[in-house]
Amino acid sequence: MLFPRTNIEKQLSKVRSKDFDASTWKIQVQEVFRKDESHTSEILQNLNAISNTGSNDFDFDQLETNKIYHIDQIKNICIDYRLRFLDSKYFKGKLPHEAITIIKELEKNHQTKLKGFKIIAPSKLFKLENADDPLLFAPIGNDYFYLIHKWGNDLHPLRKAMMWFFKSFENLLFLTFLVSLLLTFMVPDGLFSKTSNTSTFIMVFFFMFKSVAAVVLFYGFALGKNFNTAIWNSKYFNA
């Protein structure tokens, strides 16, 4: 052959030699890994720290508009779906590597160190691992937050409907009424009286209502439960 075959490995080595000193290449690579590991440790420290940071020095020209949310919008979602919006320090689930990578990229692009991280997730995720749907935010300022990363599975499609009853005392009272009414209709005719009439029905309904209300109150007080509007940003288990 007139021309020798091209050895790609040798060509690759030549390119590397143009950019880096071959004698210190290993040291340079180790330094890159050391800096990356140090950066990761710093991010994890910020994620596990309570910070009073109300804003980060973002470059607004680089922010994606569809990832900016106001605290009122976050509050409404948390109340509707019975979620909590707390400092990332209280999050007991496992943060995916993707989230760390995105934080690194944001810090590089915006030339800043992000702090004050917060997470939207179900209450249990702040106590133990779960597979629901956490969202990681960083504050921008003036009660606005930037969505950094979402992971896990989506919430159950009926979660909003199921959690509606726990939004307020009135909603819970309505649930108690519905359950009592259902139980009243399930009572066989003649169980409490030989004749079935409106008075008997009302008497049985009141009996059922008091019984269901007693169970609800016992469950609520015994387990320290509260309404969605009270717990959405509370760090206390029995809030």
XYZ file of N, CA and C in Angstrom:
717
model
N 0.835 -1.205 0.000
C 0.000 0.000 0.000
C 0.872 1.257 0.000
N 0.418 2.277 -0.691
C 1.184 3.525 -0.739
C 1.122 4.281 0.586
N -0.032 4.193 1.262
C -0.205 4.923 2.510
C -0.481 3.942 3.651
N 0.184 4.150 4.785
C -0.047 3.257 5.933
C -1.425 3.491 6.529
N -1.954 2.461 7.188
C -3.250 2.596 7.854
C -3.151 3.564 9.021
N -4.244 4.198 9.327
C -4.271 5.187 10.408
C -4.590 4.511 11.736
N -3.737 4.720 12.689
C -3.975 4.199 14.043
C -4.692 5.280 14.857
N -5.962 5.057 15.114
C -6.777 6.072 15.804
C -6.243 6.366 17.204
N -5.739 5.342 17.891
C -5.222 5.567 19.247
C -4.047 6.533 19.218
N -3.147 6.366 18.223
C -2.000 7.263 18.110
C -2.428 8.682 17.760
N -3.427 8.785 16.887
C -3.932 10.105 16.525
C -4.558 10.803 17.732
N -5.277 10.015 18.523
C -5.893 10.553 19.737
C -4.824 11.039 20.713
N -3.740 10.276 20.827
C -2.637 10.660 21.716
C -1.978 11.952 21.253
N -1.877 12.131 19.935
C -1.287 13.358 19.398
C -2.132 14.572 19.749
N -3.421 14.412 19.616
C -4.342 15.514 19.954
C -4.212 15.877 21.425
N -4.148 14.852 22.275
C -3.991 15.097 23.710
C -2.679 15.801 24.016
N -1.602 15.405 23.336
C -0.283 15.988 23.580
C -0.242 17.469 23.209
N -1.058 17.867 22.228
C -1.105 19.277 21.835
C -1.745 20.134 22.930
N -2.705 19.544 23.617
C -3.461 20.297 24.628
C -2.866 20.190 26.022
N -2.190 19.082 26.320
C -1.721 18.861 27.679
C -0.287 18.337 27.671
N 0.399 18.604 28.768
C 1.752 18.085 28.968
C 1.648 16.603 29.328
N 2.197 15.753 28.475
C 2.070 14.311 28.678
C 2.666 13.843 29.995
N 3.724 14.507 30.462
C 4.401 14.080 31.693
C 3.550 14.325 32.936
N 2.638 15.278 32.854
C 1.795 15.594 34.026
C 0.317 15.283 33.757
N 0.057 14.540 32.708
C -1.337 14.255 32.325
C -2.106 13.561 33.449
N -1.496 12.576 34.060
C -2.163 11.836 35.130
C -2.504 12.758 36.295
N -1.571 13.642 36.642
C -1.794 14.576 37.747
C -2.931 15.534 37.406
N -2.957 15.970 36.162
C -4.014 16.889 35.734
C -5.391 16.233 35.820
N -5.472 14.969 35.410
C -6.738 14.238 35.484
C -7.173 14.071 36.934
N -6.216 13.728 37.796
C -6.523 13.564 39.216
C -7.026 14.870 39.818
N -6.448 15.983 39.386
C -6.864 17.286 39.897
C -8.293 17.611 39.466
N -8.642 17.231 38.236
C -10.014 17.446 37.756
C -11.005 16.661 38.605
N -10.677 15.393 38.889
C -11.559 14.559 39.715
C -11.634 15.089 41.147
N -10.496 15.590 41.652
C -10.476 16.126 43.016
C -11.390 17.348 43.124
N -11.300 18.242 42.141
C -12.136 19.441 42.143
C -13.608 19.081 42.013
N -13.902 18.091 41.159
C -15.291 17.668 40.971
C -15.842 17.052 42.256
N -15.037 16.237 42.921
C -15.457 15.627 44.185
C -15.674 16.678 45.259
N -14.781 17.672 45.290
C -14.915 18.764 46.261
C -16.178 19.572 45.992
N -16.463 19.803 44.706
C -17.664 20.546 44.326
C -18.923 19.787 44.727
N -18.912 18.470 44.494
C -20.051 17.630 44.877
C -20.286 17.673 46.384
N -19.195 17.593 47.149
C -19.302 17.638 48.619
C -19.877 18.969 49.081
N -19.476 20.039 48.418
C -19.981 21.371 48.780
C -21.479 21.475 48.510
N -21.920 20.932 47.371
C -23.343 20.952 47.026
C -24.153 20.134 48.035
N -23.647 18.949 48.396
C -24.338 18.101 49.368
C -24.430 18.779 50.725
N -23.383 19.517 51.108
C -23.415 20.267 52.366
C -24.500 21.339 52.333
N -24.608 22.030 51.197
C -25.637 23.063 51.059
C -27.039 22.463 51.050
N -27.167 21.264 50.472
C -28.464 20.581 50.454
C -28.872 20.113 51.847
N -27.887 19.817 52.694
C -28.159 19.300 54.034
C -28.070 20.365 55.115
N -28.013 21.611 54.704
C -27.893 22.705 55.678
C -29.159 23.551 55.669
N -29.513 24.081 56.842
C -30.615 25.034 56.932
C -30.069 26.404 56.590
N -30.623 27.008 55.568
C -30.127 28.302 55.117
C -31.250 29.328 55.134
N -30.918 30.531 55.543
C -31.886 31.625 55.512
C -31.816 32.382 54.193
N -31.096 31.798 53.232
C -30.953 32.434 51.934
C -32.312 32.578 51.260
N -32.668 33.809 50.939
C -33.948 34.054 50.280
C -33.815 34.223 48.786
N -32.567 34.235 48.290
C -32.352 34.400 46.853
C -30.978 33.872 46.470
N -30.821 33.615 45.187
C -29.531 33.234 44.624
C -29.218 34.173 43.470
N -27.940 34.335 43.181
C -27.513 35.282 42.157
C -27.582 34.646 40.770
N -28.828 34.434 40.304
C -29.024 33.852 38.978
C -28.837 34.905 37.887
N -28.420 34.432 36.718
C -28.415 35.269 35.516
C -29.780 35.085 34.860
N -30.662 36.077 34.993
C -32.050 35.927 34.561
C -32.178 35.656 33.061
N -31.205 36.084 32.281
C -31.268 35.842 30.838
C -31.150 34.352 30.510
N -30.581 33.579 31.436
C -30.387 32.153 31.187
C -31.460 31.272 31.828
N -32.331 31.869 32.628
C -33.373 31.084 33.294
C -34.474 30.697 32.319
N -35.016 29.490 32.499
C -36.154 29.041 31.705
C -37.432 29.508 32.395
N -38.201 30.326 31.698
C -39.397 30.943 32.280
C -40.372 29.920 32.834
N -40.509 28.779 32.146
C -41.491 27.769 32.577
C -41.071 27.032 33.840
N -39.888 27.345 34.380
C -39.440 26.711 35.619
C -39.458 27.669 36.809
N -40.022 28.847 36.617
C -40.098 29.843 37.695
C -41.502 29.806 38.303
N -41.568 29.667 39.637
C -42.854 29.571 40.339
C -42.877 30.508 41.544
N -44.054 31.087 41.803
C -44.228 31.944 42.976
C -44.661 31.093 44.167
N -44.373 31.562 45.359
C -44.689 30.810 46.575
C -46.187 30.517 46.686
N -47.041 31.433 46.191
C -48.487 31.212 46.264
C -48.916 30.043 45.381
N -48.269 29.897 44.218
C -48.580 28.776 43.327
C -48.130 27.454 43.958
N -46.957 27.479 44.579
C -46.446 26.290 45.266
C -47.365 25.923 46.433
N -47.794 26.928 47.183
C -48.684 26.704 48.324
C -49.989 26.057 47.882
N -50.580 26.563 46.796
C -51.850 26.015 46.313
C -51.722 24.546 45.935
N -50.641 24.200 45.250
C -50.426 22.808 44.849
C -50.231 21.915 46.074
N -49.450 22.401 47.037
C -49.207 21.612 48.254
C -50.490 21.365 49.028
N -51.356 22.368 49.090
C -52.623 22.219 49.811
C -53.559 21.267 49.070
N -53.636 21.401 47.745
C -54.529 20.553 46.950
C -54.137 19.079 47.019
N -52.830 18.793 47.027
C -52.362 17.414 46.968
C -51.777 16.925 48.296
N -51.937 17.711 49.355
C -51.406 17.382 50.683
C -49.911 17.045 50.595
N -49.136 18.021 50.148
C -47.690 17.893 50.040
C -47.036 18.900 50.977
N -45.730 18.767 51.162
C -44.987 19.723 51.989
C -43.898 20.386 51.156
N -43.619 21.643 51.506
C -42.577 22.421 50.845
C -41.578 22.830 51.919
N -40.485 22.054 52.034
C -39.556 22.225 53.142
C -38.116 22.322 52.658
N -37.243 22.783 53.561
C -35.806 22.806 53.264
C -35.337 21.404 52.895
N -34.438 21.312 51.944
C -33.928 20.012 51.492
C -33.257 19.232 52.616
N -32.869 19.919 53.686
C -32.239 19.246 54.834
C -33.152 18.181 55.424
N -34.465 18.433 55.403
C -35.418 17.514 56.018
C -35.790 16.356 55.103
N -35.340 16.388 53.864
C -35.681 15.335 52.916
C -34.896 14.068 53.231
N -35.597 12.959 53.459
C -34.957 11.709 53.851
C -34.857 10.710 52.701
N -35.385 11.085 51.539
C -35.234 10.227 50.384
C -33.833 10.370 49.801
N -33.593 9.708 48.713
C -32.277 9.747 48.075
C -32.305 10.691 46.886
N -31.444 11.701 46.919
C -31.349 12.625 45.800
C -30.654 11.929 44.621
N -31.231 11.987 43.443
C -30.600 11.339 42.288
C -29.343 12.086 41.843
N -28.430 11.360 41.227
C -27.188 11.976 40.741
C -27.487 13.064 39.711
N -28.590 12.880 38.980
C -28.999 13.878 37.979
C -29.163 15.256 38.600
N -29.758 15.300 39.800
C -29.995 16.583 40.463
C -28.679 17.286 40.765
N -27.682 16.533 41.247
C -26.367 17.108 41.547
C -25.729 17.634 40.271
N -25.847 16.867 39.190
C -25.269 17.273 37.906
C -25.901 18.565 37.407
N -27.219 18.676 37.544
C -27.923 19.884 37.095
C -27.510 21.094 37.933
N -27.351 20.889 39.241
C -26.908 21.981 40.115
C -25.517 22.461 39.690
N -24.628 21.524 39.413
C -23.276 21.879 38.955
C -23.333 22.701 37.674
N -24.178 22.271 36.751
C -24.305 22.967 35.472
C -24.861 24.375 35.667
N -25.860 24.500 36.550
C -26.435 25.816 36.836
C -25.400 26.738 37.471
N -24.639 26.216 38.428
C -23.621 27.024 39.097
C -22.551 27.474 38.107
N -22.229 26.603 37.174
C -21.224 26.952 36.161
C -21.754 28.030 35.218
N -22.976 27.839 34.745
C -23.554 28.785 33.782
C -23.867 30.140 34.394
N -24.273 30.130 35.670
C -24.679 31.377 36.326
C -23.565 31.976 37.187
N -22.419 31.285 37.223
C -21.257 31.773 37.976
C -21.630 32.100 39.423
N -22.256 31.131 40.092
C -22.701 31.352 41.469
C -22.720 30.036 42.231
N -22.911 30.120 43.544
C -23.073 28.954 44.403
C -24.504 28.943 44.907
N -25.244 27.904 44.579
C -26.656 27.846 44.947
C -26.837 27.394 46.390
N -27.762 28.055 47.077
C -28.085 27.713 48.464
C -29.590 27.870 48.678
N -30.037 27.468 49.869
C -31.447 27.643 50.216
C -32.375 26.689 49.493
N -31.908 25.487 49.188
C -32.711 24.513 48.433
C -33.970 24.106 49.200
N -35.066 23.919 48.460
C -36.313 23.433 49.038
C -36.877 22.329 48.151
N -37.715 21.483 48.764
C -38.275 20.335 48.040
C -39.776 20.236 48.291
N -40.528 19.965 47.231
C -41.948 19.615 47.338
C -42.048 18.097 47.305
N -42.694 17.522 48.297
C -42.854 16.063 48.339
C -43.921 15.709 49.374
N -44.478 14.488 49.300
C -45.408 14.034 50.345
C -44.720 13.982 51.703
N -45.487 14.098 52.772
C -44.933 14.136 54.130
C -44.014 12.957 54.419
N -44.406 11.772 53.970
C -43.616 10.571 54.278
C -42.205 10.652 53.704
N -42.050 11.376 52.599
C -40.727 11.467 51.987
C -39.762 12.291 52.825
N -40.295 13.025 53.764
C -39.423 13.771 54.662
C -39.119 12.954 55.914
N -39.607 11.694 55.931
C -39.350 10.813 57.073
C -38.645 9.526 56.633
N -39.037 9.017 55.482
C -38.436 7.775 54.993
C -38.518 7.763 53.475
N -37.825 6.813 52.857
C -37.795 6.745 51.410
C -39.140 6.318 50.857
N -39.483 6.878 49.702
C -40.740 6.586 49.043
C -40.530 6.759 47.552
N -41.518 6.383 46.760
C -41.326 6.467 45.314
C -42.188 7.538 44.676
N -42.681 8.481 45.461
C -43.526 9.509 44.898
C -42.699 10.578 44.189
N -43.257 11.761 44.072
C -42.807 12.712 43.083
C -42.177 13.974 43.676
N -40.884 13.950 44.053
C -40.281 15.149 44.642
C -39.845 16.154 43.576
N -39.843 17.453 43.948
C -39.361 18.522 43.089
C -38.377 19.369 43.882
N -37.201 19.631 43.302
C -36.149 20.399 43.971
C -36.127 21.823 43.434
N -36.170 22.809 44.365
C -36.192 24.224 43.997
C -35.024 24.973 44.638
N -34.685 26.128 44.037
C -33.745 27.073 44.642
C -34.406 28.448 44.585
N -34.273 29.252 45.651
C -34.931 30.565 45.661
C -34.282 31.556 44.698
N -35.127 32.347 44.041
C -34.646 33.409 43.154
C -34.676 34.745 43.883
N -35.694 34.908 44.744
C -35.895 36.159 45.453
C -37.329 36.617 45.293
N -37.804 37.482 46.218
C -39.173 38.016 46.174
C -40.218 36.902 46.115
N -39.962 35.814 46.864
C -40.887 34.685 46.963
C -41.047 33.917 45.658
N -40.063 33.995 44.788
C -40.062 33.187 43.572
C -39.012 32.091 43.700
N -39.309 30.926 43.110
C -38.410 29.781 43.192
C -38.200 29.191 41.798
N -37.000 28.659 41.602
C -36.646 28.063 40.299
C -36.588 26.549 40.437
N -37.346 25.856 39.582
C -37.377 24.392 39.606
C -36.084 23.847 38.999
N -35.324 23.116 39.809
C -34.050 22.559 39.363
C -34.222 21.169 38.762
N -34.968 20.310 39.488
C -35.069 18.924 39.013
C -36.290 18.238 39.613
N -36.903 17.358 38.833
C -38.026 16.522 39.279
C -37.646 15.070 39.022
N -37.936 14.201 39.963
C -37.619 12.782 39.769
C -38.681 11.919 40.437
N -38.554 10.615 40.306
C -39.532 9.710 40.907
C -40.749 9.520 40.026
N -41.766 8.882 40.577
C -43.002 8.608 39.848
C -43.995 9.740 40.038
N -44.932 9.852 39.103
C -45.996 10.844 39.241
C -46.960 10.426 40.348
N -47.691 11.406 40.871
C -48.660 11.118 41.924
C -49.862 10.363 41.364
N -50.581 9.700 42.257
C -51.781 8.971 41.866
C -52.787 9.955 41.247
N -53.443 9.588 40.148
C -54.360 10.528 39.481
C -55.527 10.981 40.355
N -55.865 10.203 41.378
C -56.995 10.572 42.250
C -56.531 11.227 43.550
N -55.221 11.513 43.678
C -54.711 12.056 44.937
C -55.366 13.396 45.285
N -55.521 14.271 44.295
C -56.121 15.585 44.563
C -57.546 15.431 45.095
N -58.314 14.529 44.466
C -59.695 14.306 44.906
C -59.737 13.720 46.307
N -58.836 12.766 46.577
C -58.818 12.120 47.900
C -58.384 13.088 48.991
N -57.462 13.993 48.670
C -56.932 14.920 49.664
C -57.799 16.165 49.843
N -58.822 16.325 48.971
C -59.710 17.480 49.088
C -60.391 17.506 50.452
N -60.726 16.317 50.973
C -61.453 16.235 52.246
C -60.597 16.701 53.432
N -59.271 16.757 53.250
C -58.395 17.127 54.359
C -57.859 18.560 54.240
N -58.429 19.323 53.304
C -57.978 20.707 53.109
C -58.406 21.611 54.258
N -59.596 21.335 54.812
C -60.116 22.202 55.876
C -61.101 21.430 56.744
N -61.505 22.039 57.866
C -62.460 21.397 58.773
C -63.805 21.187 58.080
N -64.227 22.154 57.267
C -65.507 22.041 56.563
C -65.507 20.866 55.598
N -64.392 20.683 54.904
C -64.295 19.564 53.959
C -64.341 18.223 54.689
N -63.656 18.143 55.827
C -63.657 16.906 56.614
C -65.043 16.624 57.177
N -65.746 17.689 57.566
C -67.110 17.534 58.073
C -68.024 16.995 56.976
N -67.797 17.451 55.755
C -68.587 16.966 54.615
C -68.319 15.484 54.369
N -67.062 15.070 54.500
C -66.715 13.657 54.350
C -67.392 12.820 55.433
N -67.366 13.325 56.657
C -68.018 12.625 57.762
C -69.512 12.458 57.497
N -70.121 13.512 56.948
C -71.551 13.474 56.607
C -71.827 12.401 55.551
N -70.989 12.354 54.506
C -71.194 11.390 53.428
C -71.040 9.945 53.918
N -69.996 9.710 54.725
C -69.762 8.361 55.250
C -70.914 7.942 56.158
N -71.370 8.864 56.988
C -72.488 8.571 57.899
C -73.759 8.257 57.120
N -73.987 9.026 56.060
C -75.175 8.803 55.230
C -75.106 7.442 54.553
N -73.932 7.075 54.059
C -73.755 5.776 53.406
C -73.994 4.629 54.386
N -73.425 4.763 55.592
C -73.601 3.726 56.606
C -75.058 3.600 57.036
N -75.757 4.746 57.059
C -77.181 4.728 57.437
C -78.002 3.943 56.423
N -77.715 4.151 55.143
C -78.434 3.415 54.096
C -78.117 1.922 54.132
N -76.962 1.575 54.710
C -76.558 0.164 54.771
C -77.186 -0.576 55.940
N -77.803 0.149 56.865
C -78.444 -0.497 58.019
C -79.715 -1.225 57.558
N -79.869 -2.505 57.849
C -81.059 -3.267 57.413
C -82.344 -2.713 58.023
N -83.403 -2.761 57.265
C -84.706 -2.309 57.771
C -85.130 -3.151 58.964
N -85.677 -2.488 59.973
C -86.185 -3.186 61.142
C -85.130 -3.544 62.168
N -83.876 -3.129 61.965
C -82.828 -3.477 62.921
C -83.017 -2.732 64.248
N -83.404 -1.447 64.158
C -83.602 -0.648 65.368
C -85.087 -0.395 65.653
N -85.927 -0.625 64.668
C -87.360 -0.369 64.855
C -88.159 -1.288 63.923
N -89.358 -1.643 64.355
C -90.200 -2.514 63.534
C -90.672 -1.816 62.270
N -90.801 -0.495 62.356
C -91.268 0.259 61.192
C -90.141 1.177 60.701
N -90.046 1.326 59.391
C -89.038 2.208 58.789
C -89.707 3.486 58.336
N -89.355 4.590 58.955
C -89.891 5.882 58.570
C -88.797 6.945 58.653
N -89.167 8.174 58.373
C -88.193 9.273 58.348
C -87.556 9.488 59.713
N -88.347 9.404 60.767
C -87.826 9.619 62.125
C -86.768 8.577 62.476
N -87.035 7.332 62.121
C -86.078 6.255 62.389
C -84.787 6.479 61.606
N -84.955 6.871 60.334
C -83.788 7.121 59.482
C -82.910 8.228 60.073
N -83.544 9.328 60.507
C -82.800 10.458 61.082
C -82.089 10.038 62.370
N -82.781 9.226 63.195
C -82.189 8.773 64.453
C -80.940 7.915 64.187
N -81.072 6.995 63.222
C -79.935 6.133 62.870
C -78.805 6.973 62.279
N -79.173 7.970 61.456
C -78.144 8.834 60.850
C -77.354 9.581 61.923
N -78.045 10.146 62.890
C -77.351 10.874 63.960
C -76.440 9.939 64.759
N -76.888 8.727 64.968
C -76.071 7.744 65.666
C -74.790 7.462 64.867
N -74.944 7.239 63.566
C -73.802 6.973 62.690
C -72.866 8.178 62.621
N -73.471 9.373 62.527
C -72.661 10.596 62.411
C -71.783 10.778 63.646
N -72.372 10.569 64.828
C -71.596 10.710 66.069
C -70.499 9.660 66.155
N -70.787 8.453 65.679
C -69.799 7.379 65.729
C -68.627 7.669 64.787
N -68.943 8.070 63.557
C -67.896 8.372 62.570
C -67.084 9.580 63.019
N -67.771 10.617 63.534
C -67.068 11.816 64.004
C -66.119 11.482 65.151
N -66.557 10.569 66.033
C -65.706 10.168 67.161
C -64.444 9.461 66.662
N -64.603 8.587 65.663
C -63.444 7.887 65.088
C -62.500 8.878 64.420
N -63.055 9.833 63.676
C -62.241 10.844 62.986
C -61.472 11.695 63.990
N -62.137 12.131 65.047
C -61.476 12.947 66.070
C -60.383 12.162 66.784
N -60.688 10.904 67.103
C -59.685 10.075 67.780
C -58.465 9.880 66.892
N -58.715 9.574 65.610
C -57.611 9.368 64.663
C -56.791 10.647 64.514
N -57.488 11.777 64.394
C -56.795 13.056 64.213
C -55.941 13.440 65.404
N -56.486 13.345 66.590
C -55.748 13.734 67.799
C -54.669 12.710 68.164
N -54.985 11.437 68.013
C -54.035 10.390 68.398
C -52.773 10.429 67.547
N -52.936 10.681 66.249
C -51.791 10.676 65.341
C -51.272 12.074 65.045
N -51.854 13.083 65.676
C -51.369 14.447 65.487
C -51.565 14.964 64.074
N -52.648 14.570 63.429
C -52.897 15.000 62.058
C -53.445 16.417 62.024
N -53.255 17.070 60.879
C -53.756 18.425 60.717
C -54.188 18.614 59.278
N -54.778 19.777 58.986
C -55.300 20.034 57.651
C -54.196 20.496 56.701
N -54.450 20.315 55.409
C -53.460 20.641 54.382
C -52.950 22.073 54.498
N -53.852 22.992 54.824
C -53.477 24.397 54.904
C -52.492 24.675 56.033
N -52.437 23.779 57.021
C -51.561 23.992 58.179
C -50.213 23.309 58.040
N -50.128 22.267 57.200
C -48.890 21.475 57.175
C -48.020 21.710 55.948
N -48.495 22.442 54.949
C -47.800 22.493 53.662
C -46.355 22.991 53.785
N -46.065 23.841 54.784
C -44.690 24.322 54.953
C -44.201 24.121 56.391
N -44.807 23.130 57.078
C -44.409 22.850 58.456
C -43.385 21.720 58.506
N -42.342 21.913 59.296
C -41.288 20.887 59.421
C -41.572 19.920 60.557
N -42.697 20.109 61.258
C -43.014 19.273 62.412
C -43.898 18.109 62.010
N -43.582 16.926 62.543
C -44.300 15.708 62.206
C -45.767 15.780 62.610
N -46.020 16.348 63.795
C -47.396 16.397 64.314
C -48.053 17.737 64.066
N -47.622 18.419 62.989
C -48.221 19.738 62.686
C -49.638 19.570 62.169
